[in-house]
Amino acid sequence: MLRARRLNSSMIDRIAHDNAIDTLSVWFKGRGKYLYHAVPRALYDALKTAESAGKLFNDHIRGRYYCEPDPARRRHRPD
């Protein structure tokens, strides 16, 4: 089981990295959890210590890696 790490960021609540499949999990504040595939561990480590995790994310991850909403996330829709 992955352990999520909380960040002091206005954009990102938590992050976790699965080394076995190089997947970065990102919990965005107010938007939920997304999975970014083939993200190297070094970027996860950089996010943990970045002065601005949001800027690092936007500059080096967003739009560069395949992303999908967490498929395990439940979606509640009205009938």
CSV table of C-alpha atoms in Angstrom, one decimal:
chain,number,residue,atom,x,y,z
A,1,MET,CA,0.0,0.0,0.0
A,2,LEU,CA,1.3,3.5,-0.9
A,3,ARG,CA,1.7,6.1,1.7
A,4,ALA,CA,0.6,9.5,0.6
A,5,ARG,CA,2.6,12.5,1.6
A,6,ARG,CA,0.9,15.8,2.4
A,7,LEU,CA,2.3,18.9,0.8
A,8,ASN,CA,2.2,22.5,1.9
A,9,SER,CA,0.7,23.7,-1.4
A,10,SER,CA,-2.4,25.7,-2.4
A,11,MET,CA,-2.9,23.4,-5.4
A,12,ILE,CA,-1.9,19.9,-4.3
A,13,ASP,CA,-3.1,18.2,-1.1
A,14,ARG,CA,-1.1,14.9,-1.3
A,15,ILE,CA,1.1,12.9,-3.5
A,16,ALA,CA,2.3,9.2,-3.6
A,17,HIS,CA,4.5,7.3,-6.0
A,18,ASP,CA,4.3,3.6,-6.9
A,19,ASN,CA,7.8,2.6,-7.8
A,20,ALA,CA,6.7,-0.8,-9.3
A,21,ILE,CA,4.8,0.9,-12.1
A,22,ASP,CA,6.2,4.5,-12.0
A,23,THR,CA,2.8,6.0,-11.3
A,24,LEU,CA,2.4,9.3,-9.5
A,25,SER,CA,-0.8,9.8,-7.6
A,26,VAL,CA,-1.8,13.4,-7.0
A,27,TRP,CA,-4.7,14.6,-4.9
A,28,PHE,CA,-5.7,18.1,-6.0
A,29,LYS,CA,-7.5,20.3,-3.6
A,30,GLY,CA,-11.1,20.4,-4.6
A,31,ARG,CA,-10.6,18.2,-7.7
A,32,GLY,CA,-9.8,14.7,-6.4
A,33,LYS,CA,-7.2,12.2,-7.2
A,34,TYR,CA,-5.5,11.7,-10.6
A,35,LEU,CA,-2.9,9.2,-11.7
A,36,TYR,CA,0.1,10.2,-13.9
A,37,HIS,CA,1.8,7.3,-15.6
A,38,ALA,CA,5.6,6.7,-16.3
A,39,VAL,CA,6.6,9.5,-13.9
A,40,PRO,CA,10.1,8.9,-12.6
A,41,ARG,CA,10.7,8.7,-8.8
A,42,ALA,CA,13.0,11.7,-9.1
A,43,LEU,CA,10.0,14.0,-9.9
A,44,TYR,CA,8.1,12.7,-6.9
A,45,ASP,CA,11.2,13.4,-4.7
A,46,ALA,CA,11.4,16.9,-6.2
A,47,LEU,CA,7.8,17.6,-5.5
A,48,LYS,CA,8.3,16.7,-1.8
A,49,THR,CA,10.9,19.4,-1.3
A,50,ALA,CA,9.9,22.0,-3.9
A,51,GLU,CA,9.4,25.6,-2.8
A,52,SER,CA,6.4,25.6,-5.0
A,53,ALA,CA,5.0,22.2,-5.7
A,54,GLY,CA,2.3,23.6,-8.0
A,55,LYS,CA,4.9,25.4,-10.2
A,56,LEU,CA,7.1,22.3,-10.4
A,57,PHE,CA,4.0,20.2,-11.3
A,58,ASN,CA,2.9,22.6,-14.0
A,59,ASP,CA,6.4,22.9,-15.5
A,60,HIS,CA,7.5,19.3,-15.4
A,61,ILE,CA,4.5,17.0,-15.1
A,62,ARG,CA,1.2,18.5,-16.4
A,63,GLY,CA,0.8,17.8,-20.1
A,64,ARG,CA,3.9,15.6,-20.3
A,65,TYR,CA,2.7,12.4,-18.8
A,66,TYR,CA,-0.5,10.3,-19.5
A,67,CYS,CA,-3.1,11.3,-16.9
A,68,GLU,CA,-6.4,9.8,-15.8
A,69,PRO,CA,-8.8,10.3,-13.0
A,70,ASP,CA,-8.3,7.6,-10.3
A,71,PRO,CA,-10.4,4.7,-11.7
A,72,ALA,CA,-11.1,3.5,-8.2
A,73,ARG,CA,-12.8,6.8,-7.3
A,74,ARG,CA,-16.5,6.4,-6.9
A,75,ARG,CA,-18.7,8.6,-9.0
A,76,HIS,CA,-22.1,9.5,-7.7
A,77,ARG,CA,-24.6,10.4,-10.3
A,78,PRO,CA,-28.2,11.3,-9.8
A,79,ASP,CA,-30.7,8.6,-11.1
